[in-house]
Amino acid sequence: MPDITRDEVAHLADLARIDLSEAELDHLAPQLSVILESVASIRGVAGDDVPPTSHALPLTNVFRDDVVRPGLTAEQALYGAPAQEQQRFAVPRILGDEQ
Amino acid sequence: MSGLTRHTAAELADALAAGETTSVEITRAHLDRIAEVDGTAASGGVHAFLHVDAEGALAQARAADERRAAGSPASALDGVPIAVKDVLATEGLPTTCGSRILEGWIPPYDATVVARLRRAGLPILGKTNMDEFAMGSSTEHSAYGPTRNPWDLDRIPGGSGGGSAAAVAAFEAPLAIGTDTGGSIRQPGAVTGTVGVKPTYGGVSRYGLVALANSLDQAGPVTRTVLDSALLHEVIGGHDPLDSTSIDQPLPPLVDAARRGATGDLTGVRVGVVRELGGEGYQPGVLSRFQESVDLMVKAGAEVVEVSCPHFVHALAAYYLILPAEASSNLAKFDAMRYGRRVLPDGADNPSAEQVMRASRDAGFGDEVKRRIILGTYALSSGYYDAYYGQAQKVRTLISRDFAAAFEKADVLVSPTAPTTAFKLGEKLDDPIAMYLNDLATIPANLAGVPGISVPSGLADEDGLPAGVQVLAPALADDRLYRVGAALEAALVDKWGGPLLDRAPALATNGAVR
């Protein structure tokens, strides 16, 4: 039976870049276990001879002529920015303390 | 022309063409109705709308009237107002996806669906409520409070497009746009007594639709009649070079198919009843309304055959692995750097971008979204990928094969749309599995990309609430949905002696405070 521990949820949250509170971790671990248990039935349904389908329709590359055309103005692009400076997105520091 | 909000879109279009009313009158009537019954989540109103754009809608209505006066309407629906699910980008109008992380965000561009609505002259009344990022079956996962079902304000309107369905059911809008990833147009349609269509995957552009799961999402019509859905589908459908998954083929004639179906003749149509969609877990009243619909189709000349789709029992599991996997990847863009809500972590002096990202995503996403992001991250992680995600993609192949085999025996497939009528608000909120089961009958179509429609099938005996019948067709044969759907609708309306929604209780007006 698949089981997902509190530590595993914390690790997954870390990978997904979400700070979960202690209470959220307590709450989520058992819920995810129940969900995983109910979807575990899928294991073994299809054998090696069945190809996977990632998409309902056959996909082909779509091309267009490489023509210059107007895009968003800097003002439009920055409109929803939480912070901006000199026509640029202002972001918190990217490098950690040790770098 | 009186009672403007009670008319169907087709009737309103005819009245506009005949000069019996104006788009401004129609639009104002719907804005008034919204003001009367919508209220807020807290006030106990329907709360179908997150944003109402009265000024914008009236300006578009005036422009529509001018085009009519000049004898050059932009389309058959020019001047008929519409509501749009808040997951589609609308230039100059807030788009939140029901999430705090996008609170106040105003897109600088229109989704293709929205651009086509504007081009066809439909005034946009506002944006409708939804489960956060379209994750849910009840619209209770909206960060802005739930929408209520106009049939019973203590019940859910379905999800994730509960706002669009409730707006149409409550006569706040004659038409609405929804999106359907696992049933989010059809299931709300079923529980609110409205018509909902999920077109063939790729038949309506996804450009500007904030993605939940790219390989499953599909925008489509929410209306009160099958003909109205066909009219709207023809406006929004067709190839879009901005969406690489858009099908480069003309739409089949949908309005013609609906008109043909409305004559009530289904001679020569083979209807397949899917054995796996209609047993355990289905409410008796929903099943008996479904059986009645099948009997009416037989009376209309259809030949009914039973078909088996043995892998449908695994559809729910495959869906709840594929969807979170795609969602966890799609929602990675909400990182608080270029747009959306930015939250600084507590107690961190000079926090890093990563710390800000973590804090913002914790504060900005609701429980269901976090649950699915974590689940998707798990399904995609090394060591589990083959057992879960890889298997789910193979099951998808098996489900497509089931459909292909079934469509050899039948022109369309039918089932109840949702296993139950609308449940009470809060009833399933802490039980994700019970909530997910609502999409049991609708999910296979999304996994295989085939189109589906939900038509109201009547009221369940035990609770007097609406149920729906689902019709599925092969990919690109959307016209079959409209033919069969319209024939069924005609027979049912005959039987009821009028539209089902006429039986819904009147809503308290003015402030909608109970």
Coordinates of C-alpha atoms in Angstrom, one line a residue, chain B residues 14-469:
Chain B
D14 CA -34.0 37.2 -33.4
A15 CA -35.6 40.1 -31.5
L16 CA -32.5 42.2 -32.2
A17 CA -32.6 41.4 -35.9
A18 CA -36.3 42.3 -36.0
G19 CA -35.6 45.6 -34.2
E20 CA -37.9 44.7 -31.3
T21 CA -35.3 45.5 -28.7
T22 CA -31.7 46.8 -28.4
S23 CA -28.5 45.4 -27.0
V24 CA -28.4 48.2 -24.5
E25 CA -31.8 47.1 -23.2
I26 CA -30.9 43.5 -23.0
T27 CA -27.5 44.2 -21.4
R28 CA -29.0 46.5 -18.9
A29 CA -31.7 43.9 -18.0
H30 CA -29.0 41.4 -17.2
L31 CA -26.9 43.8 -15.3
D32 CA -30.0 44.7 -13.2
R33 CA -30.6 41.0 -12.6
I34 CA -27.0 40.5 -11.5
A35 CA -27.4 43.4 -9.1
E36 CA -30.6 41.9 -7.7
V37 CA -29.6 38.3 -7.1
D38 CA -25.9 37.9 -7.3
G39 CA -24.8 39.5 -4.0
T40 CA -21.7 38.2 -2.4
A41 CA -20.7 34.8 -0.9
A42 CA -21.3 36.3 2.5
S43 CA -24.7 37.8 1.8
G44 CA -26.0 34.5 0.6
G45 CA -26.6 35.5 -3.0
V46 CA -25.8 33.3 -6.0
H47 CA -22.3 34.9 -6.2
A48 CA -21.8 33.7 -9.8
F49 CA -19.6 36.7 -10.6
L50 CA -16.2 37.8 -9.3
H51 CA -16.1 41.0 -11.4
V52 CA -19.0 42.7 -13.2
D53 CA -18.1 45.2 -15.9
A54 CA -21.3 47.2 -16.3
E55 CA -19.6 50.2 -18.0
G56 CA -17.7 48.0 -20.5
A57 CA -20.7 45.8 -21.3
L58 CA -22.9 48.8 -22.0
A59 CA -20.3 50.4 -24.2
Q60 CA -20.1 47.2 -26.2
A61 CA -23.9 47.0 -26.3
R62 CA -24.1 50.6 -27.7
A63 CA -21.6 49.7 -30.4
A64 CA -23.6 46.6 -31.2
D65 CA -26.7 48.7 -31.6
E66 CA -24.9 51.1 -33.9
R67 CA -23.8 48.2 -36.1
R68 CA -27.4 47.0 -36.2
A69 CA -28.7 50.4 -37.1
A70 CA -26.1 50.6 -39.9
G71 CA -27.3 47.3 -41.2
S72 CA -24.0 45.5 -40.5
P73 CA -24.2 43.2 -37.5
A74 CA -20.9 41.5 -36.7
S75 CA -22.5 38.1 -36.2
A76 CA -25.8 36.4 -35.5
L77 CA -25.2 36.9 -31.8
D78 CA -24.1 40.6 -32.1
G79 CA -25.4 42.4 -29.1
V80 CA -26.3 39.3 -27.0
P81 CA -24.4 39.6 -23.7
I82 CA -22.2 36.9 -22.2
A83 CA -20.3 36.0 -19.0
V84 CA -16.8 34.6 -19.1
K85 CA -15.2 32.2 -16.6
D86 CA -12.4 33.9 -14.8
V87 CA -9.7 31.6 -16.1
L88 CA -9.7 33.3 -19.5
A89 CA -7.5 36.4 -20.0
T90 CA -9.6 39.5 -20.6
E91 CA -7.7 42.7 -21.6
G92 CA -8.4 45.5 -19.1
L93 CA -10.6 43.3 -16.9
P94 CA -9.4 41.4 -13.8
T95 CA -8.5 37.7 -14.3
T96 CA -7.9 35.9 -11.0
C97 CA -8.6 32.2 -11.7
G98 CA -10.4 32.2 -8.4
S99 CA -7.0 32.5 -6.7
R100 CA -5.5 35.0 -4.2
I101 CA -2.2 34.7 -6.0
L102 CA -3.7 36.6 -9.0
E103 CA -5.9 39.0 -7.0
G104 CA -6.2 42.2 -8.9
W105 CA -4.3 41.0 -12.0
I106 CA -5.4 42.7 -15.2
P107 CA -4.1 41.0 -18.3
P108 CA -2.6 43.1 -21.1
Y109 CA -4.3 40.9 -23.8
D110 CA -7.4 38.9 -24.6
A111 CA -7.6 35.1 -24.8
T112 CA -8.6 34.0 -28.4
V113 CA -12.0 33.0 -27.2
V114 CA -12.6 36.4 -25.7
A115 CA -11.2 38.2 -28.8
R116 CA -13.7 36.2 -30.9
L117 CA -16.6 37.1 -28.6
R118 CA -15.6 40.8 -28.9
R119 CA -15.2 40.5 -32.7
A120 CA -18.7 38.9 -32.9
G121 CA -20.1 41.7 -30.8
L122 CA -21.1 40.0 -27.6
P123 CA -21.0 42.4 -24.7
I124 CA -19.0 40.9 -21.8
L125 CA -21.0 41.2 -18.5
G126 CA -18.1 40.1 -16.3
K127 CA -16.0 37.2 -15.0
T128 CA -17.6 34.2 -13.3
N129 CA -16.5 32.4 -10.1
M130 CA -14.7 29.1 -10.2
D131 CA -12.7 26.7 -8.2
E132 CA -9.2 28.0 -7.8
F133 CA -7.3 27.3 -11.0
A134 CA -10.2 25.1 -12.0
M135 CA -9.5 22.5 -9.4
G136 CA -12.7 21.2 -8.0
S137 CA -16.2 19.9 -8.6
S138 CA -18.2 22.4 -6.4
T139 CA -16.8 25.9 -6.8
E140 CA -16.1 25.8 -3.0
H141 CA -12.4 26.0 -3.7
S142 CA -12.7 29.6 -4.9
A143 CA -10.6 31.9 -2.8
Y144 CA -13.4 34.4 -3.0
G145 CA -16.1 32.2 -1.5
P146 CA -18.4 29.7 -3.1
T147 CA -21.1 30.2 -5.8
R148 CA -24.6 28.9 -4.7
N149 CA -26.9 26.8 -6.8
P150 CA -29.9 28.8 -8.0
W151 CA -32.1 25.7 -7.4
D152 CA -31.2 25.6 -3.7
L153 CA -28.9 28.2 -2.3
D154 CA -27.5 25.8 0.3
R155 CA -26.2 23.6 -2.4
I156 CA -23.1 23.6 -4.7
P157 CA -23.5 24.7 -8.4
G158 CA -21.0 22.1 -9.5
G159 CA -17.4 22.9 -10.4
S160 CA -15.1 24.2 -11.4
G161 CA -17.3 26.3 -13.6
G162 CA -20.0 26.7 -11.1
G163 CA -20.1 30.5 -11.6
S164 CA -20.8 30.2 -15.3
A165 CA -23.5 27.6 -14.9
A166 CA -25.2 29.5 -12.0
A167 CA -25.1 32.8 -14.0
V168 CA -27.0 31.1 -16.8
A169 CA -29.4 29.2 -14.5
A170 CA -30.1 32.3 -12.5
F171 CA -31.0 34.3 -15.6
E172 CA -28.0 36.6 -15.0
A173 CA -26.6 35.9 -18.4
P174 CA -28.1 34.2 -21.4
L175 CA -24.7 32.7 -22.4
A176 CA -21.4 31.9 -20.6
I177 CA -18.1 30.4 -21.4
G178 CA -16.7 27.6 -19.2
T179 CA -13.7 25.4 -19.4
D180 CA -13.8 21.6 -19.0
T181 CA -10.7 19.7 -17.9
G182 CA -12.4 16.7 -16.3
G183 CA -16.1 17.8 -16.6
S184 CA -16.1 21.4 -15.4
I185 CA -18.6 22.5 -18.0
R186 CA -20.8 19.4 -18.1
Q187 CA -21.1 18.6 -14.4
P188 CA -22.1 22.1 -13.4
G189 CA -24.5 22.0 -16.3
A190 CA -26.1 18.8 -15.0
V191 CA -26.5 20.1 -11.4
T192 CA -27.9 23.5 -12.4
G193 CA -30.2 22.4 -15.2
T194 CA -28.2 24.1 -18.0
V195 CA -26.6 22.9 -21.2
G196 CA -22.8 22.6 -21.2
V197 CA -20.6 21.5 -24.1
K198 CA -17.0 20.3 -24.0
P199 CA -15.9 20.6 -27.7
T200 CA -13.4 18.3 -29.3
Y201 CA -9.9 18.9 -27.8
G202 CA -8.3 21.4 -30.0
G203 CA -11.6 22.6 -31.5
V204 CA -11.6 25.8 -29.5
S205 CA -8.4 27.7 -28.9
R206 CA -6.7 27.5 -25.6
Y207 CA -4.6 30.7 -26.2
G208 CA -5.0 32.9 -23.1
L209 CA -6.7 30.2 -21.1
V210 CA -4.7 29.9 -17.9
A211 CA -3.7 26.3 -18.1
L212 CA -4.6 23.7 -15.5
A213 CA -3.7 20.6 -17.5
N214 CA -2.8 21.5 -21.1
S215 CA -3.6 18.0 -22.5
L216 CA -7.1 18.0 -21.0
D217 CA -8.4 21.7 -20.8
Q218 CA -11.0 22.7 -23.3
A219 CA -13.2 25.9 -23.3
G220 CA -16.8 25.6 -24.4
P221 CA -20.4 27.0 -24.2
V222 CA -22.7 27.1 -21.1
T223 CA -26.3 28.0 -22.1
R224 CA -29.9 27.2 -21.5
T225 CA -30.6 25.5 -24.8
V226 CA -28.7 23.2 -27.2
L227 CA -29.3 25.7 -30.1
D228 CA -27.7 28.5 -28.0
S229 CA -24.6 26.3 -27.4
A230 CA -24.3 25.6 -31.1
L231 CA -24.6 29.3 -31.9
L232 CA -21.9 30.2 -29.3
H233 CA -19.7 27.3 -30.3
E234 CA -19.6 28.5 -33.9
V235 CA -18.5 32.0 -32.7
I236 CA -15.6 30.7 -30.5
G237 CA -14.5 27.6 -32.4
G238 CA -12.1 27.0 -35.3
H239 CA -8.4 27.1 -35.9
D240 CA -6.2 29.5 -34.1
P241 CA -2.5 29.9 -35.2
L242 CA -1.7 31.2 -31.7
D243 CA -2.4 27.7 -30.2
S244 CA -0.2 25.0 -31.5
T245 CA -2.7 22.3 -30.5
S246 CA -5.6 23.9 -32.3
I247 CA -7.0 21.7 -35.1
D248 CA -6.5 23.2 -38.5
Q249 CA -9.9 22.1 -39.9
P250 CA -13.2 23.8 -40.3
L251 CA -15.9 23.1 -37.7
P252 CA -18.7 20.9 -38.9
P253 CA -22.0 22.8 -39.3
L254 CA -23.2 22.9 -35.6
V255 CA -26.2 25.3 -35.8
D256 CA -27.6 23.3 -38.7
A257 CA -27.2 20.1 -36.7
A258 CA -29.0 21.6 -33.7
R259 CA -31.9 22.9 -35.9
R260 CA -32.1 19.5 -37.6
G261 CA -32.2 17.7 -34.2
A262 CA -34.9 20.0 -32.9
T263 CA -37.3 18.5 -35.3
G264 CA -37.2 15.5 -33.0
D265 CA -36.2 12.8 -35.5
L266 CA -33.3 10.4 -34.6
T267 CA -34.0 7.8 -37.2
G268 CA -30.9 6.0 -38.2
V269 CA -28.9 7.2 -35.2
R270 CA -27.2 4.5 -33.1
V271 CA -27.0 5.4 -29.4
G272 CA -24.6 3.5 -27.3
V273 CA -25.3 3.2 -23.6
V274 CA -22.0 2.8 -21.7
R275 CA -22.4 -0.1 -19.3
E276 CA -19.6 1.1 -17.1
L277 CA -21.2 4.6 -16.6
G278 CA -24.3 4.0 -14.6
G279 CA -24.2 1.5 -11.9
E280 CA -22.8 1.7 -8.4
G281 CA -22.4 5.2 -6.9
Y282 CA -25.2 6.6 -9.1
Q283 CA -28.2 8.2 -7.4
P284 CA -31.4 6.3 -8.2
G285 CA -33.3 9.5 -9.3
V286 CA -30.4 10.4 -11.7
L287 CA -30.5 6.9 -13.2
S288 CA -34.3 6.9 -13.7
R289 CA -34.1 10.3 -15.4
F290 CA -31.4 8.9 -17.6
Q291 CA -33.4 5.8 -18.5
E292 CA -36.3 8.1 -19.4
S293 CA -34.1 10.0 -21.8
V294 CA -32.9 6.8 -23.4
D295 CA -36.6 5.8 -23.9
L296 CA -37.3 9.1 -25.5
M297 CA -34.4 8.7 -27.9
V298 CA -35.8 5.3 -28.9
K299 CA -39.2 6.9 -29.4
A300 CA -37.5 9.5 -31.7
G301 CA -36.3 6.7 -33.9
A302 CA -32.8 6.0 -32.4
E303 CA -31.5 2.5 -32.2
V304 CA -30.0 1.8 -28.7
V305 CA -27.2 -0.6 -28.2
E306 CA -25.2 -1.4 -25.0
V307 CA -21.5 -0.9 -25.3
S308 CA -18.7 -1.8 -22.9
C309 CA -15.7 0.4 -22.2
P310 CA -13.9 -1.8 -19.7
H311 CA -11.0 0.6 -19.0
F312 CA -13.3 3.5 -18.0
V313 CA -13.1 2.2 -14.4
H314 CA -9.4 3.3 -14.4
A315 CA -10.1 6.8 -15.9
L316 CA -10.5 8.5 -12.5
A317 CA -7.2 7.2 -11.2
A318 CA -5.4 8.1 -14.5
Y319 CA -6.9 11.5 -14.5
Y320 CA -5.9 12.2 -10.9
L321 CA -2.3 11.4 -11.7
I322 CA -2.1 13.2 -15.1
L323 CA -3.9 16.3 -14.0
P324 CA -1.8 17.1 -10.9
A325 CA 1.4 16.3 -12.9
E326 CA 0.5 18.8 -15.5
A327 CA -0.8 21.3 -13.0
S328 CA 2.3 21.2 -10.8
S329 CA 4.3 22.1 -13.9
N330 CA 1.9 24.8 -15.1
L331 CA 1.6 26.5 -11.7
A332 CA 5.4 26.8 -11.4
K333 CA 5.0 30.1 -13.2
F334 CA 3.3 31.6 -10.2
D335 CA 6.6 32.6 -8.6
A336 CA 5.8 36.2 -7.5
M337 CA 8.6 37.6 -9.6
R338 CA 6.9 39.1 -12.7
Y339 CA 3.2 39.3 -11.7
G340 CA 0.9 38.0 -9.1
R341 CA 1.0 38.4 -5.3
R342 CA 4.4 38.8 -3.6
V343 CA 4.6 37.9 0.1
L344 CA 7.8 38.4 2.1
P345 CA 8.6 35.6 4.6
D346 CA 8.2 36.3 8.3
G347 CA 11.4 37.2 10.1
A348 CA 13.8 36.9 7.1
D349 CA 16.0 39.9 6.7
N350 CA 16.8 40.5 3.1
P351 CA 15.1 37.3 1.9
S352 CA 16.2 35.5 -1.3
A353 CA 14.0 35.1 -4.3
E354 CA 13.5 31.5 -3.4
Q355 CA 12.3 32.4 0.1
V356 CA 9.9 34.9 -1.3
M357 CA 8.6 32.4 -3.8
R358 CA 7.9 29.8 -1.1
A359 CA 6.1 32.3 1.1
S360 CA 4.1 33.7 -1.8
R361 CA 3.0 30.3 -3.0
D362 CA 2.0 29.3 0.5
A363 CA 0.0 32.4 1.0
G364 CA -1.4 32.6 -2.5
F365 CA -2.6 29.1 -3.1
G366 CA -5.5 27.4 -1.4
D367 CA -5.6 23.9 0.1
E368 CA -6.8 22.0 -3.0
V369 CA -4.2 23.7 -5.2
K370 CA -1.4 22.8 -2.8
R371 CA -2.7 19.2 -2.5
R372 CA -2.6 18.8 -6.3
I373 CA 0.8 20.4 -6.7
I374 CA 2.3 18.1 -4.1
L375 CA 0.6 15.1 -5.6
G376 CA 1.8 16.0 -9.1
T377 CA 5.3 16.6 -7.8
Y378 CA 5.2 13.1 -6.3
A379 CA 3.7 11.5 -9.5
L380 CA 6.5 13.0 -11.5
S381 CA 9.4 12.2 -9.1
S382 CA 12.0 9.7 -10.0
G383 CA 11.2 6.2 -8.6
Y384 CA 7.5 6.8 -8.9
Y385 CA 7.2 8.1 -12.5
D386 CA 6.8 4.7 -14.2
A387 CA 4.5 3.3 -11.6
Y388 CA 2.1 6.2 -11.6
Y389 CA 2.4 8.8 -14.3
G390 CA 3.8 6.4 -16.9
Q391 CA 1.0 3.9 -16.2
A392 CA -1.6 6.7 -16.3
Q393 CA -0.5 7.7 -19.8
K394 CA -0.8 4.0 -20.9
V395 CA -4.3 3.8 -19.4
R396 CA -5.1 6.8 -21.5
T397 CA -4.3 4.8 -24.6
L398 CA -6.6 2.0 -23.4
I399 CA -9.4 4.5 -22.9
S400 CA -9.0 5.9 -26.4
R401 CA -9.1 2.4 -27.7
D402 CA -12.3 1.7 -25.7
F403 CA -13.9 4.8 -27.3
A404 CA -12.7 3.7 -30.8
A405 CA -14.3 0.3 -30.3
A406 CA -17.5 1.8 -28.9
F407 CA -17.9 4.3 -31.8
E408 CA -17.8 1.3 -34.2
K409 CA -21.0 0.1 -32.7
A410 CA -22.6 3.5 -32.0
D411 CA -22.7 7.0 -33.4
V412 CA -22.9 8.6 -30.0
L413 CA -22.5 7.3 -26.4
V414 CA -24.8 8.3 -23.6
S415 CA -24.6 8.2 -19.8
P416 CA -25.7 10.3 -16.8
T417 CA -23.5 13.4 -16.7
A418 CA -22.8 13.3 -13.0
P419 CA -23.5 10.5 -10.5
T420 CA -25.6 12.6 -8.2
T421 CA -27.6 15.9 -8.0
A422 CA -26.1 18.9 -6.3
F423 CA -24.8 18.2 -2.8
K424 CA -24.8 20.6 0.1
L425 CA -22.1 23.2 0.5
G426 CA -19.4 21.9 2.8
E427 CA -20.6 18.3 2.6
K428 CA -17.6 16.9 0.7
L429 CA -15.0 19.6 1.4
D430 CA -12.8 17.5 3.7
D431 CA -13.1 14.4 1.6
P432 CA -11.2 14.8 -1.6
I433 CA -12.0 11.3 -2.9
A434 CA -15.7 11.8 -2.5
M435 CA -15.3 15.1 -4.3
Y436 CA -13.3 13.6 -7.2
L437 CA -16.0 10.9 -7.7
N438 CA -18.3 13.6 -9.1
D439 CA -16.2 13.6 -12.3
L440 CA -16.5 9.8 -12.8
A441 CA -18.6 10.0 -16.0
T442 CA -17.1 13.0 -17.6
I443 CA -13.4 12.3 -17.3
P444 CA -13.0 9.6 -20.0
A445 CA -13.9 12.2 -22.7
N446 CA -11.1 14.5 -21.6
L447 CA -8.5 11.8 -21.5
A448 CA -9.4 10.8 -25.1
G449 CA -10.1 14.3 -26.4
V450 CA -13.7 13.5 -27.6
P451 CA -16.5 16.1 -27.4
G452 CA -19.4 15.9 -25.0
I453 CA -22.6 17.7 -24.1
S454 CA -24.7 17.7 -21.0
V455 CA -28.5 18.2 -21.5
P456 CA -30.9 18.6 -18.6
S457 CA -32.7 15.3 -18.1
G458 CA -35.2 16.4 -15.5
L459 CA -35.5 16.5 -11.7
A460 CA -34.5 13.5 -9.5
D461 CA -37.5 12.1 -7.6
E462 CA -35.9 12.0 -4.2
D463 CA -34.7 15.6 -4.0
G464 CA -36.3 17.5 -6.8
L465 CA -33.0 18.7 -8.1
P466 CA -31.7 18.8 -11.7
A467 CA -29.8 15.9 -13.3
G468 CA -28.1 15.7 -16.7
V469 CA -27.7 13.3 -19.5

